[in-house]
């Protein structure tokens, strides 16, 4: 069964450092997303991406964040200068455009980011 | 603005009991989608079901059933004859609009513990 793959599973970084979280969405999907979940809290939307551009972003997704689809398979989230409050689980998701499965977002296993 | 409320923070049951997880949503759109996701202790988010706003038929899948009532803006989830493997956090989510690629807004989640 196709799945969304995220790497690494756990990333530890020092405050102020840049991190790149990587995702390989399901191959025939066209819509890509990043969400985050601070420990013990709900899942929050960060950004959606379609046709090589951001289609929507939340207030959390400030200038410190960026997304990119550098090739035909990867989808990345970059945090330029990490803060302590960026510590969270980051989930990548993808969905396709077909009516029968519209907006069903399939999630990866997540990357746990720990900022020290 | 869209909002999802899961008032039950934690539920604890004994195996074989039936349990219902409540979800109440708010939206101004007439077209929207409702979802349930399961987050087991391993942390991934597993898609369970999607309903659209025009289909109020209840759905049953094995031990799982869902009750969608537009009149009360609720989309409740019942597990019949619960098992220890059902222990997880369950999230209800909402996406608005007809277009693909819409963000998911999650509720706070309900931690379900099924004891042997």
Coordinates of N, CA and C in Angstrom, one line a residue:
Chain A
X1 N 0.9 -1.2 0.0 CA 0.0 0.0 0.0 C 0.9 1.2 0.0
X2 N 0.6 2.2 -0.9 CA 1.4 3.4 -0.9 C 1.4 4.2 0.4
X3 N 2.5 4.8 0.7 CA 2.5 5.5 2.0 C 3.3 6.8 1.8
X4 N 3.1 7.7 2.8 CA 3.9 8.9 2.9 C 5.1 8.6 3.8
X5 N 6.3 8.9 3.3 CA 7.5 8.6 4.0 C 8.2 9.9 4.5
X6 N 8.6 9.9 5.8 CA 9.2 11.1 6.3 C 10.6 10.7 6.9
X7 N 11.6 11.6 6.7 CA 12.9 11.4 7.3 C 13.4 12.8 7.8
X8 N 14.2 12.8 8.9 CA 14.4 11.6 9.8 C 13.2 11.4 10.7
X9 N 13.2 10.4 11.5 CA 12.2 10.2 12.4 C 12.3 11.1 13.6
X10 N 13.6 11.4 13.9 CA 13.9 12.3 15.1 C 15.0 13.2 14.7
X11 N 14.9 14.5 14.9 CA 15.9 15.4 14.6 C 16.2 16.3 15.9
X12 N 17.4 16.3 16.3 CA 17.8 17.1 17.5 C 18.6 18.3 16.9
X13 N 18.4 19.5 17.3 CA 19.1 20.6 16.8 C 19.3 21.7 17.9
X14 N 20.3 22.5 17.7 CA 20.5 23.6 18.7 C 19.7 24.8 18.2
X15 N 19.2 25.6 19.2 CA 18.4 26.8 18.9 C 19.2 27.7 17.9
X16 N 18.5 28.2 16.9 CA 19.2 29.1 16.0 C 19.7 28.4 14.7
X17 N 19.7 27.1 14.8 CA 20.2 26.3 13.6 C 19.1 26.1 12.6
X18 N 19.5 25.8 11.4 CA 18.5 25.5 10.3 C 18.2 24.0 10.3
X19 N 17.0 23.7 10.0 CA 16.7 22.2 9.9 C 15.8 22.1 8.6
X20 N 16.0 20.9 8.0 CA 15.2 20.6 6.8 C 14.6 19.2 7.1
X21 N 13.3 19.2 7.1 CA 12.5 18.0 7.2 C 12.1 17.5 5.9
X22 N 12.2 16.2 5.7 CA 12.0 15.7 4.3 C 10.8 14.7 4.3
X23 N 10.1 14.7 3.1 CA 8.9 13.9 3.0 C 8.9 13.4 1.5
X24 N 8.5 12.2 1.4 CA 8.1 11.7 0.0 C 6.7 11.4 0.0
X25 N 5.9 12.2 -0.6 CA 4.4 11.9 -0.7 C 4.1 10.7 -1.5
X26 N 2.8 10.3 -1.5 CA 2.3 9.2 -2.3 C 2.5 9.6 -3.8
X27 N 2.9 8.8 -4.6 CA 3.5 9.1 -5.9 C 2.5 9.8 -6.8
X28 N 1.2 9.5 -6.9 CA 0.3 10.1 -7.8 C -0.5 11.2 -7.2
X29 N -0.1 11.6 -6.0 CA -0.9 12.7 -5.3 C -0.3 14.1 -5.8
X30 N -1.2 15.1 -5.8 CA -0.8 16.4 -6.3 C -0.8 17.5 -5.2
X31 N -1.4 17.2 -4.0 CA -1.5 18.2 -3.0 C -0.7 17.7 -1.8
X32 N 0.1 18.6 -1.2 CA 1.0 18.3 -0.2 C 0.8 19.3 1.0
X33 N 1.0 18.8 2.2 CA 0.8 19.6 3.4 C 1.8 19.3 4.5
X34 N 2.0 20.3 5.3 CA 2.7 20.1 6.6 C 1.8 20.5 7.7
X35 N 1.9 19.7 8.8 CA 1.2 20.0 10.0 C 2.2 19.8 11.2
X36 N 1.8 20.4 12.3 CA 2.7 20.1 13.5 C 1.8 19.8 14.7
X37 N 2.4 19.1 15.6 CA 1.7 18.7 16.8 C 2.7 18.9 18.0
X38 N 2.4 19.9 18.7 CA 3.2 20.1 20.0 C 2.8 19.0 20.9
X39 N 3.7 18.5 21.7 CA 3.4 17.3 22.6 C 2.2 17.5 23.4
X40 N 1.3 16.5 23.2 CA 0.0 16.5 24.0 C -1.1 17.4 23.5
X41 N -0.8 18.1 22.4 CA -1.8 19.0 21.9 C -2.4 18.5 20.5
X42 N -3.2 19.3 20.0 CA -3.9 18.9 18.7 C -3.0 19.2 17.5
X43 N -3.3 18.6 16.4 CA -2.6 18.7 15.2 C -3.0 20.1 14.5
X44 N -2.0 20.9 14.2 CA -2.2 22.2 13.6 C -1.7 22.3 12.2
X45 N -2.5 22.9 11.3 CA -2.1 23.1 9.9 C -1.0 24.1 9.8
X46 N 0.0 23.8 9.0 CA 1.0 24.8 8.7 C 0.9 25.4 7.2
X47 N 0.9 24.5 6.3 CA 0.9 25.0 4.9 C 0.4 23.9 3.9
X48 N -0.2 24.3 2.8 CA -0.5 23.4 1.7 C 0.2 23.9 0.5
X49 N 0.4 22.9 -0.4 CA 1.3 23.2 -1.6 C 0.7 22.4 -2.8
X50 N 0.6 23.1 -3.9 CA 0.0 22.5 -5.1 C 0.6 23.2 -6.3
X51 N 0.9 22.5 -7.3 CA 1.4 23.0 -8.6 C 2.6 23.9 -8.3
X52 N 3.5 23.4 -7.5 CA 4.8 24.1 -7.2 C 4.7 25.5 -6.5
X53 N 3.5 25.7 -5.8 CA 3.5 26.9 -5.1 C 2.6 26.7 -3.8
X54 N 2.8 27.6 -2.9 CA 1.9 27.5 -1.7 C 0.5 27.9 -2.0
X55 N -0.4 27.1 -1.6 CA -1.8 27.4 -1.9 C -2.5 28.0 -0.6
X56 N -2.0 27.6 0.5 CA -2.6 28.2 1.8 C -1.5 28.1 2.9
X57 N -1.5 29.0 3.8 CA -0.6 28.9 5.0 C -1.3 29.5 6.2
X58 N -0.9 29.0 7.3 CA -1.5 29.4 8.6 C -0.7 30.5 9.2
X59 N -1.2 31.1 10.3 CA -0.4 32.2 10.9 C 0.9 31.7 11.6
X60 N 0.9 30.4 11.8 CA 2.1 29.8 12.4 C 3.3 29.8 11.3
X61 N 2.9 29.7 10.1 CA 3.9 29.6 9.0 C 4.5 31.0 8.7
X62 N 5.4 31.4 9.5 CA 5.9 32.8 9.3 C 7.2 32.7 8.4
X63 N 7.9 33.8 8.4 CA 9.1 33.9 7.5 C 10.2 32.9 7.8
X64 N 10.1 32.3 9.0 CA 11.2 31.3 9.3 C 11.0 30.0 8.6
X65 N 9.8 29.8 8.1 CA 9.4 28.5 7.4 C 9.4 28.7 5.9
X66 N 9.8 27.6 5.2 CA 9.7 27.6 3.8 C 9.5 26.1 3.4
X67 N 8.8 26.0 2.2 CA 8.6 24.6 1.7 C 9.1 24.6 0.2
X68 N 9.5 23.4 -0.2 CA 10.0 23.3 -1.5 C 9.7 21.9 -2.0
X69 N 9.6 21.8 -3.3 CA 9.5 20.5 -4.0 C 10.7 20.4 -4.9
X70 N 11.8 20.0 -4.4 CA 13.1 20.2 -5.2 C 13.2 19.2 -6.4
X71 N 12.4 18.2 -6.4 CA 12.4 17.2 -7.5 C 11.0 16.6 -7.6
X72 N 10.9 15.6 -8.4 CA 9.5 15.0 -8.6 C 9.0 14.2 -7.5
X73 N 9.8 13.9 -6.4 CA 9.3 13.0 -5.4 C 9.4 13.6 -4.0
X74 N 10.4 14.5 -3.7 CA 10.5 15.0 -2.4 C 9.7 16.3 -2.1
X75 N 9.4 16.5 -0.9 CA 8.7 17.7 -0.4 C 9.3 18.1 0.9
X76 N 9.9 19.3 1.0 CA 10.7 19.6 2.2 C 10.1 20.8 3.0
X77 N 10.3 20.8 4.3 CA 10.0 21.9 5.2 C 11.3 22.4 5.8
X78 N 11.6 23.7 5.6 CA 12.8 24.2 6.2 C 12.4 25.2 7.2
X79 N 13.1 25.1 8.4 CA 13.0 26.1 9.4 C 14.3 26.8 9.5
X80 N 14.4 28.1 9.2 CA 15.7 28.8 9.1 C 16.5 28.9 10.4
X81 N 15.8 29.3 11.4 CA 16.5 29.6 12.7 C 15.6 29.1 13.8
X82 N 15.8 27.9 14.2 CA 14.9 27.2 15.1 C 14.8 27.9 16.5
X83 N 13.7 27.8 17.0 CA 13.4 28.3 18.4 C 13.0 27.2 19.3
X84 N 13.1 27.4 20.5 CA 12.7 26.3 21.5 C 11.2 25.9 21.2
X85 N 10.4 26.8 20.9 CA 8.9 26.6 20.7 C 8.6 25.8 19.4
X86 N 9.7 25.6 18.5 CA 9.5 24.8 17.3 C 9.5 23.3 17.6
X87 N 9.9 23.0 18.8 CA 9.9 21.6 19.2 C 8.5 21.0 19.1
X88 N 8.4 20.0 18.3 CA 7.1 19.4 18.0 C 7.3 18.2 17.1
X89 N 6.2 17.5 16.9 CA 6.1 16.5 15.8 C 5.6 17.1 14.5
X90 N 6.3 17.0 13.5 CA 5.9 17.5 12.2 C 5.4 16.4 11.3
X91 N 4.2 16.6 10.8 CA 3.7 15.6 9.9 C 3.5 16.1 8.5
X92 N 3.9 15.3 7.5 CA 3.7 15.6 6.1 C 2.5 14.8 5.7
X93 N 1.7 15.3 4.8 CA 0.5 14.6 4.3 C 0.4 14.9 2.8
X94 N -0.4 14.0 2.1 CA -0.6 14.3 0.7 C -2.0 13.8 0.4
X95 N -2.6 14.3 -0.7 CA -3.9 13.9 -1.1 C -4.0 14.0 -2.7
X96 N -5.0 13.3 -3.2 CA -5.1 13.4 -4.7 C -6.4 14.3 -5.0
X97 N -6.6 14.3 -6.3 CA -7.7 15.3 -6.8 C -9.0 14.6 -7.2
X98 N -9.0 13.3 -7.0 CA -10.1 12.5 -7.5 C -11.3 12.7 -6.6
X99 N -12.5 12.8 -7.2 CA -13.7 13.1 -6.4 C -13.9 12.1 -5.3
X100 N -13.7 10.8 -5.6 CA -14.0 9.8 -4.6 C -13.1 9.8 -3.4
X101 N -12.0 10.4 -3.6 CA -11.0 10.5 -2.4 C -10.6 11.9 -2.1
X102 N -11.5 12.9 -2.5 CA -11.1 14.3 -2.4 C -10.9 14.6 -0.9
X103 N -9.8 15.3 -0.7 CA -9.4 15.8 0.6 C -9.1 14.8 1.6
X104 N -9.0 13.5 1.2 CA -8.5 12.5 2.2 C -7.0 12.7 2.2
X105 N -6.5 13.1 3.3 CA -5.1 13.4 3.5 C -4.4 12.2 4.2
X106 N -3.4 11.6 3.6 CA -2.7 10.5 4.2 C -1.4 11.1 4.8
X107 N -1.2 10.7 6.0 CA -0.1 11.2 6.8 C 1.1 10.3 6.9
X108 N 2.3 10.9 6.9 CA 3.5 10.1 7.3 C 3.6 9.9 8.8
X109 N 4.6 9.2 9.2 CA 4.8 8.8 10.6 C 5.3 10.0 11.4
X110 N 5.7 11.0 10.8 CA 6.1 12.2 11.5 C 7.6 12.3 11.7
X111 N 8.1 13.5 11.9 CA 9.5 13.8 12.4 C 9.4 14.5 13.7
X112 N 10.0 13.9 14.7 CA 10.0 14.6 16.0 C 11.2 15.6 16.0
X113 N 10.9 16.9 16.1 CA 12.0 17.9 16.2 C 12.2 18.3 17.6
X114 N 13.4 18.2 18.1 CA 13.7 18.7 19.4 C 14.7 19.8 19.3
X115 N 14.4 21.0 19.8 CA 15.3 22.1 19.7 C 15.8 22.4 21.2
X116 N 17.1 22.3 21.3 CA 17.8 22.4 22.6 C 18.3 23.8 22.8
Chain B
X1 N -15.3 31.0 10.6 CA -14.1 30.2 10.8 C -14.5 28.8 11.2
X2 N -13.7 27.9 10.8 CA -14.0 26.5 11.1 C -13.5 26.1 12.5
X3 N -14.2 25.2 13.2 CA -13.8 24.8 14.5 C -14.3 23.4 14.8
X4 N -13.5 22.6 15.5 CA -13.9 21.2 15.8 C -13.7 21.1 17.3
X5 N -14.7 20.6 18.0 CA -14.7 20.4 19.5 C -14.9 19.0 19.8
X6 N -13.9 18.4 20.6 CA -14.0 17.1 21.1 C -14.0 17.3 22.6
X7 N -15.1 17.3 23.2 CA -15.2 17.7 24.7 C -14.6 16.6 25.6
X8 N -14.6 15.4 25.1 CA -14.0 14.3 26.0 C -12.5 14.2 25.8
X9 N -11.8 14.6 26.9 CA -10.4 14.6 26.8 C -9.8 13.1 26.9
X10 N -10.4 12.4 27.9 CA -10.0 11.0 28.1 C -11.2 10.2 28.4
X11 N -11.1 8.9 27.8 CA -12.2 7.9 28.1 C -11.5 6.6 28.4
X12 N -11.9 6.0 29.5 CA -11.3 4.7 29.9 C -12.5 3.7 29.9
X13 N -12.3 2.6 29.2 CA -13.3 1.5 29.3 C -12.6 0.2 29.5
X14 N -13.5 -0.8 29.8 CA -13.0 -2.2 29.9 C -13.3 -2.9 28.6
X15 N -12.4 -3.8 28.2 CA -12.5 -4.5 26.9 C -13.9 -5.0 26.8
X16 N -14.4 -5.0 25.5 CA -15.8 -5.4 25.1 C -16.9 -4.4 25.4
X17 N -16.6 -3.4 26.1 CA -17.6 -2.3 26.2 C -17.7 -1.5 24.9
X18 N -18.9 -1.0 24.7 CA -19.0 0.0 23.6 C -18.6 1.4 24.1
X19 N -18.1 2.2 23.2 CA -17.7 3.5 23.5 C -18.0 4.5 22.4
X20 N -18.5 5.6 22.7 CA -18.8 6.7 21.7 C -17.9 7.9 22.0
X21 N -17.3 8.3 20.9 CA -16.5 9.5 20.9 C -17.2 10.6 20.2
X22 N -17.4 11.8 20.9 CA -18.2 12.9 20.4 C -17.3 13.9 19.6
X23 N -18.0 14.5 18.6 CA -17.3 15.5 17.8 C -18.4 16.5 17.4
X24 N -18.2 17.8 17.7 CA -19.1 18.8 17.3 C -18.3 19.8 16.4
X25 N -18.8 20.3 15.4 CA -18.1 21.1 14.5 C -18.8 22.4 14.2
X26 N -18.1 23.4 13.7 CA -18.7 24.7 13.3 C -18.1 25.1 12.0
X27 N -19.0 25.5 11.1 CA -18.5 26.0 9.8 C -19.6 26.8 9.2
X28 N -19.2 27.8 8.3 CA -20.2 28.6 7.6 C -20.5 28.0 6.2
X29 N -19.6 27.1 5.8 CA -19.8 26.6 4.4 C -20.9 25.6 4.4
X30 N -21.5 25.5 3.3 CA -22.6 24.4 3.1 C -21.9 23.1 2.6
X31 N -20.7 23.3 2.0 CA -20.0 22.1 1.5 C -18.8 21.9 2.4
X32 N -18.7 20.8 3.0 CA -17.5 20.5 3.9 C -17.4 19.0 4.0
X33 N -16.2 18.6 4.6 CA -15.9 17.2 4.8 C -15.5 17.0 6.2
X34 N -15.9 15.9 6.8 CA -15.6 15.5 8.1 C -14.8 14.2 8.1
X35 N -13.9 14.1 9.1 CA -12.9 13.0 9.1 C -12.7 12.5 10.5
X36 N -12.3 11.3 10.6 CA -11.8 10.8 11.9 C -10.4 10.1 11.6
X37 N -9.5 10.5 12.4 CA -8.1 9.9 12.4 C -7.8 9.2 13.7
X38 N -7.0 8.2 13.6 CA -6.5 7.5 14.8 C -5.0 7.7 15.0
X39 N -4.6 8.0 16.2 CA -3.2 8.2 16.5 C -2.8 7.2 17.6
X40 N -2.3 6.0 17.2 CA -1.9 5.0 18.2 C -0.6 5.5 18.9
X41 N -0.2 4.8 20.0 CA 1.0 5.2 20.7 C 2.2 5.4 19.9
X42 N 2.3 4.7 18.8 CA 3.5 4.9 17.9 C 3.5 6.2 17.2
X43 N 2.4 7.0 17.2 CA 2.4 8.4 16.8 C 1.9 8.7 15.4
X44 N 1.8 7.8 14.6 CA 1.3 8.1 13.2 C -0.1 8.5 13.2
X45 N -0.6 9.1 12.2 CA -2.0 9.5 12.1 C -2.6 8.6 11.0
X46 N -3.6 7.8 11.4 CA -4.2 6.8 10.5 C -5.6 7.3 10.1
X47 N -5.9 7.4 8.8 CA -7.2 7.8 8.3 C -8.2 6.7 8.6
X48 N -9.4 7.1 9.1 CA -10.4 6.1 9.3 C -11.6 6.3 8.4
X49 N -12.1 7.6 8.3 CA -13.3 7.8 7.5 C -13.4 9.3 7.1
X50 N -14.1 9.5 5.9 CA -14.4 10.8 5.5 C -15.9 10.8 5.1
X51 N -16.6 11.9 5.5 CA -18.0 12.1 5.1 C -18.1 13.5 4.5
X52 N -19.0 13.6 3.5 CA -19.2 14.9 3.0 C -20.5 15.5 3.5
X53 N -20.7 16.8 3.4 CA -21.8 17.4 4.1 C -23.2 17.1 3.5
X54 N -23.2 16.5 2.3 CA -24.5 16.1 1.7 C -24.9 14.7 1.9
X55 N -24.1 14.0 2.7 CA -24.4 12.6 2.9 C -24.5 12.3 4.4
X56 N -25.7 12.3 4.9 CA -25.9 12.1 6.3 C -26.2 10.6 6.7
X57 N -26.0 9.7 5.7 CA -26.2 8.3 6.0 C -25.1 7.9 7.0
X58 N -25.6 7.1 8.0 CA -24.6 6.6 9.0 C -23.8 5.5 8.3
X59 N -22.6 5.3 8.8 CA -21.7 4.3 8.2 C -21.2 3.3 9.2
X60 N -21.1 2.1 8.8 CA -20.6 1.0 9.7 C -19.5 0.3 8.9
X61 N -18.4 0.1 9.7 CA -17.2 -0.6 9.1 C -16.7 -1.6 10.2
X62 N -17.2 -2.8 10.2 CA -16.8 -3.7 11.2 C -17.3 -3.3 12.6
X63 N -16.4 -3.1 13.5 CA -16.8 -2.7 14.9 C -17.0 -1.2 15.0
X64 N -16.6 -0.4 13.9 CA -16.7 1.0 13.9 C -18.0 1.5 13.3
X65 N -18.6 2.5 13.8 CA -19.7 3.2 13.2 C -19.7 4.7 13.4
X66 N -20.3 5.4 12.5 CA -20.3 6.8 12.6 C -21.7 7.4 12.4
X67 N -22.0 8.4 13.2 CA -23.3 9.0 13.2 C -23.1 10.5 12.9
X68 N -23.6 10.9 11.7 CA -23.4 12.3 11.2 C -24.8 12.9 11.3
X69 N -24.9 14.0 12.1 CA -26.2 14.7 12.2 C -26.0 16.2 12.0
X70 N -26.4 16.7 10.8 CA -26.2 18.1 10.5 C -27.0 19.0 11.5
X71 N -28.2 18.5 11.9 CA -29.0 19.3 12.8 C -28.3 19.7 14.1
X72 N -27.4 18.9 14.5 CA -26.7 19.2 15.8 C -25.2 19.4 15.5
X73 N -24.8 19.5 14.2 CA -23.4 19.6 13.8 C -22.5 18.7 14.6
X74 N -22.9 17.4 14.5 CA -22.1 16.4 15.2 C -21.8 15.3 14.3
X75 N -20.6 14.7 14.6 CA -20.1 13.5 13.8 C -19.5 12.6 14.8
X76 N -20.3 11.7 15.4 CA -19.8 10.9 16.5 C -19.4 9.5 16.0
X77 N -18.5 9.0 16.8 CA -17.8 7.7 16.4 C -18.0 6.7 17.5
X78 N -18.5 5.6 17.1 CA -18.7 4.5 18.1 C -17.9 3.3 17.8
X79 N -17.2 2.8 18.8 CA -16.5 1.5 18.7 C -17.3 0.5 19.5
X80 N -17.7 -0.6 18.8 CA -18.5 -1.7 19.5 C -17.5 -2.7 19.9
X81 N -17.8 -3.3 21.1 CA -17.0 -4.4 21.6 C -15.5 -4.0 21.6
X82 N -15.1 -3.0 22.3 CA -13.8 -2.4 22.2 C -12.7 -3.4 22.5
X83 N -11.5 -3.2 22.0 CA -10.4 -4.1 22.2 C -9.2 -3.3 22.7
X84 N -8.3 -3.9 23.3 CA -7.1 -3.2 23.8 C -6.4 -2.5 22.7
X85 N -6.4 -3.1 21.5 CA -5.7 -2.4 20.3 C -6.4 -1.1 19.9
X86 N -7.6 -0.9 20.4 CA -8.3 0.4 20.0 C -7.7 1.5 20.8
X87 N -6.9 1.3 21.8 CA -6.3 2.3 22.7 C -5.5 3.3 21.8
X88 N -5.9 4.5 21.8 CA -5.2 5.5 20.9 C -5.8 6.9 21.2
X89 N -5.3 7.9 20.6 CA -5.9 9.2 20.5 C -6.7 9.3 19.2
X90 N -7.9 9.7 19.3 CA -8.8 9.8 18.1 C -9.1 11.3 17.9
X91 N -8.8 11.7 16.6 CA -9.1 13.1 16.2 C -10.2 13.2 15.2
X92 N -11.1 14.1 15.5 CA -12.1 14.5 14.5 C -11.5 15.7 13.7
X93 N -11.8 15.8 12.4 CA -11.3 16.9 11.7 C -12.3 17.4 10.6
X94 N -12.1 18.6 10.2 CA -13.0 19.2 9.2 C -12.3 19.9 8.1
X95 N -12.7 19.8 6.9 CA -12.2 20.7 5.8 C -13.4 21.3 5.1
X96 N -13.2 22.6 4.8 CA -14.3 23.4 4.2 C -14.1 23.5 2.7
X97 N -15.3 23.6 2.0 CA -15.3 23.9 0.6 C -15.2 22.7 -0.3
X98 N -15.4 23.0 -1.6 CA -15.5 21.9 -2.6 C -14.2 21.6 -3.2
X99 N -13.3 22.6 -3.1 CA -12.0 22.4 -3.8 C -11.1 21.5 -3.1
X100 N -10.2 20.8 -3.9 CA -9.3 19.9 -3.3 C -8.2 20.7 -2.7
X101 N -7.5 20.1 -1.8 CA -6.3 20.7 -1.1 C -6.6 21.6 0.0
X102 N -7.8 21.5 0.6 CA -8.2 22.3 1.7 C -7.5 21.8 3.0
X103 N -7.2 22.8 3.9 CA -6.6 22.4 5.2 C -7.6 21.6 6.0
X104 N -7.0 20.7 6.9 CA -7.8 20.1 7.9 C -7.7 20.9 9.2
X105 N -8.8 21.0 9.8 CA -8.9 21.6 11.2 C -9.2 20.5 12.1
X106 N -8.3 20.2 13.1 CA -8.5 19.1 14.0 C -9.1 19.6 15.3
X107 N -9.8 18.6 15.9 CA -10.2 18.8 17.3 C -9.0 18.5 18.2
X108 N -9.3 18.6 19.5 CA -8.2 18.5 20.5 C -7.9 17.0 20.7
X109 N -8.7 16.1 20.3 CA -8.5 14.7 20.4 C -9.1 14.1 21.7
X110 N -9.4 12.8 21.6 CA -9.9 12.1 22.7 C -8.9 10.9 23.0
X111 N -8.3 10.8 24.1 CA -7.5 9.7 24.5 C -8.4 8.5 25.0
X112 N -8.4 7.4 24.2 CA -9.2 6.3 24.6 C -8.2 5.2 25.1
X113 N -8.5 4.7 26.3 CA -7.8 3.6 26.9 C -8.7 2.5 27.1
X114 N -8.4 1.4 26.5 CA -9.2 0.1 26.7 C -8.4 -0.8 27.5
X115 N -8.9 -1.1 28.7 CA -8.3 -2.0 29.7 C -8.7 -3.4 29.5
X116 N -7.8 -4.3 29.7 CA -8.2 -5.8 29.6 C -9.0 -6.2 30.7

